[in-house]
Short mmCIF file of C-alpha atoms in Angstrom, two decimals:
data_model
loop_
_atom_site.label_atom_id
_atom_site.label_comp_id
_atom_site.label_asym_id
_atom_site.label_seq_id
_atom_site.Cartn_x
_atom_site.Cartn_y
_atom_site.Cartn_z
CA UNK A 1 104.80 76.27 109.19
CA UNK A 2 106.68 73.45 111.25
CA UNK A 3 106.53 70.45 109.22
CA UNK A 4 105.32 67.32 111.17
CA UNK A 5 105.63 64.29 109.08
CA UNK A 6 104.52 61.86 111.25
CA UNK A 7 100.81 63.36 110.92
CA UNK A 8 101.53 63.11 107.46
CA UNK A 9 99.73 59.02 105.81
CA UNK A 10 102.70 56.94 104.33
CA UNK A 11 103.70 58.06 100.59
CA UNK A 12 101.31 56.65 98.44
CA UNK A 13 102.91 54.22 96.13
CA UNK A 14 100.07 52.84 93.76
CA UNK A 15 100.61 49.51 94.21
CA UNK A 16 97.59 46.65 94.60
CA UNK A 17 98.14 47.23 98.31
CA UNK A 18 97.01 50.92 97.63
CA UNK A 19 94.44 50.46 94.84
CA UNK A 20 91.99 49.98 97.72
CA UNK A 21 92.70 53.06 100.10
CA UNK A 22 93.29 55.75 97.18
CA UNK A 23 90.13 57.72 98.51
CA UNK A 24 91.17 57.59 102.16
CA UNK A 25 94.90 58.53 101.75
CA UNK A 26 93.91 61.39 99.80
CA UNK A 27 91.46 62.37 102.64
CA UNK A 28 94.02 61.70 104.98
CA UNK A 29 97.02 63.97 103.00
CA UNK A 30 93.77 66.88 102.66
CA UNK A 31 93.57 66.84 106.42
CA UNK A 32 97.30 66.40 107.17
CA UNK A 33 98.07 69.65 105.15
CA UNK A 34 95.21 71.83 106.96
CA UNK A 35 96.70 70.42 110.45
CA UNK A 36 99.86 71.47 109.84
CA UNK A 37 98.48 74.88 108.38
CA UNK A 38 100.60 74.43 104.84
CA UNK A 39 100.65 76.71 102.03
CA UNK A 40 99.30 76.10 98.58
CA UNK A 41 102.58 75.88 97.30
CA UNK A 42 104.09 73.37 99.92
CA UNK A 43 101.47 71.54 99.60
CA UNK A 44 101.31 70.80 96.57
CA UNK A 45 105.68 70.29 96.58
CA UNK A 46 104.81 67.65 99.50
CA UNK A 47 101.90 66.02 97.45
CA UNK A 48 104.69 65.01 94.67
CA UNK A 49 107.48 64.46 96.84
CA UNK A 50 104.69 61.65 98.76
CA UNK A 51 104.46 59.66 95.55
CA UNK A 52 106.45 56.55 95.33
CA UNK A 53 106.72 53.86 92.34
CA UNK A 54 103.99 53.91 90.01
CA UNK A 55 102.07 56.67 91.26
CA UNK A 56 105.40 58.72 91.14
CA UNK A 57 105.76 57.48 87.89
CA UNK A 58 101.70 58.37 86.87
CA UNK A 59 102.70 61.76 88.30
CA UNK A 60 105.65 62.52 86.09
CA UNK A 61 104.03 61.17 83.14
CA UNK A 62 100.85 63.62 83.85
CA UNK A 63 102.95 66.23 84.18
CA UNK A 64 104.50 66.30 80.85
CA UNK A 65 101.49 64.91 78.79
CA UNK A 66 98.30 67.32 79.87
CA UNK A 67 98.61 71.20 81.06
CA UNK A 68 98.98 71.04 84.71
CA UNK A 69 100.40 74.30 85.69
CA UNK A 70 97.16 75.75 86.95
CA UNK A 71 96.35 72.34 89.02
CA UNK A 72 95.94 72.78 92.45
CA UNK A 73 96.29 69.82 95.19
CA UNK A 74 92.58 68.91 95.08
CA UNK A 75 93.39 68.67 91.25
CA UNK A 76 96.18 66.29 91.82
CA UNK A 77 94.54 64.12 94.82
CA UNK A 78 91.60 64.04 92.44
CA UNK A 79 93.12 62.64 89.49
CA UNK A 80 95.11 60.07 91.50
CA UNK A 81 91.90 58.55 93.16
CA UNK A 82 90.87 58.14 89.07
CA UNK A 83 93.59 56.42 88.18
CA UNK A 84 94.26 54.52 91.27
CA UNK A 85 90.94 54.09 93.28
CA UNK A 86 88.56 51.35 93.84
CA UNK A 87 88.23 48.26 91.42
CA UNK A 88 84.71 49.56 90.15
CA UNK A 89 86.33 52.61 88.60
CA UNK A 90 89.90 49.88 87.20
CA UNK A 91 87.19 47.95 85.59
CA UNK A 92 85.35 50.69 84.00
CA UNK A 93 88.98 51.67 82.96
CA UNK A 94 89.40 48.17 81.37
CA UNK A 95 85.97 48.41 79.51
CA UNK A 96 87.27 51.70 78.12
CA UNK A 97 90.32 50.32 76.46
CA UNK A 98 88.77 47.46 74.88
CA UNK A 99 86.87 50.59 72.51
CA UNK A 100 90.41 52.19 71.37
CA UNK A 101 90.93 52.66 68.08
CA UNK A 102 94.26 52.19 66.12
CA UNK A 103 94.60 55.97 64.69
CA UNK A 104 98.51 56.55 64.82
CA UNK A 105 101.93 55.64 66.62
CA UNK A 106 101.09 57.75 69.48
CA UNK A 107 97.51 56.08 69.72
CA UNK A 108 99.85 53.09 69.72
CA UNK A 109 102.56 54.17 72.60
CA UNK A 110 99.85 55.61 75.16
CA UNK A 111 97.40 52.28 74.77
CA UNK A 112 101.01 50.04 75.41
CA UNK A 113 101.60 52.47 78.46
CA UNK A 114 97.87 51.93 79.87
CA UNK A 115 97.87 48.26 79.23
CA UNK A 116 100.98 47.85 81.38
CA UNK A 117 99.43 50.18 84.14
CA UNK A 118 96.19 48.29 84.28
CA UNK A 119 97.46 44.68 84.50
CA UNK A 120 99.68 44.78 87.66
CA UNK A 121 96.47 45.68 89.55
CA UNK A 122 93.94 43.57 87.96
CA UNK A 123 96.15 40.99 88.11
CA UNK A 124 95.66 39.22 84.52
CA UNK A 125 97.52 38.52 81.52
CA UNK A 126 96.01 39.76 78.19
CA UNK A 127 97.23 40.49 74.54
CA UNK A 128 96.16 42.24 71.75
CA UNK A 129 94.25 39.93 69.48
CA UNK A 130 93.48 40.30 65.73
CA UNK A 131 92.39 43.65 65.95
#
């Protein structure tokens, strides 16, 4: 395998200039891999190493919170179009956190952490009220 970057989308960085194009950078990277006839392995190496800023950030963070060991690229460009696709899916997001319940400090620490993901993109200011 000769590795040709510039057939390669720009690393994905999840900011609001990305939120939009998740699907089609993924589709892009999918197609960018089988041109270049990768490996699995490399693949999946490149994948992480494309990840800039918050979706670097979402990556490490994935890593060392759920089981990932078995993932395999479509795993990874899967998950990153659910956390950083189209608005319809940020909203549905939103409407999910307004339902969390207060159990325990952890509850506590990953709610914080989504809050602060969510409102760069959507763009608004919100606190937690009496609750």
């Amino acid at each position: 395998m000769t590795f040709q970057p510039e057939v390669f989308p720009r690393k994905f960085s999840g900011s609001i200039r990305d939120h939009l194009k998740a699907e089609m950078w993924t589709k892009r990277f999918h197609m960018a891999v089988k041109f270049s006839k990768m490996d699995a392995d490399d693949s999946l190496d490149l994948f992480k190493l494309w990840l800039n800023d918050d979706a670097a950030k979402w990556q490490n963070v994935t890593e060392l919170e759920e089981d990932v060991s078995e993932w395999k690229l479509e795993n990874w460009t899967k998950a990153l179009e659910d956390k950083f696709g189209d608005k319809k899916n940020r909203n549905e997001t939103f409407s999910c956190l307004l339902k969390w319940e207060r159990k325990s400090m952890k509850h506590w620490k990953i709610l914080i952490r989504d809050l602060q993901t969510i409102q760069r993109p959507l763009n608004r200011k919100f606190t937690l009220k009496s609750w």
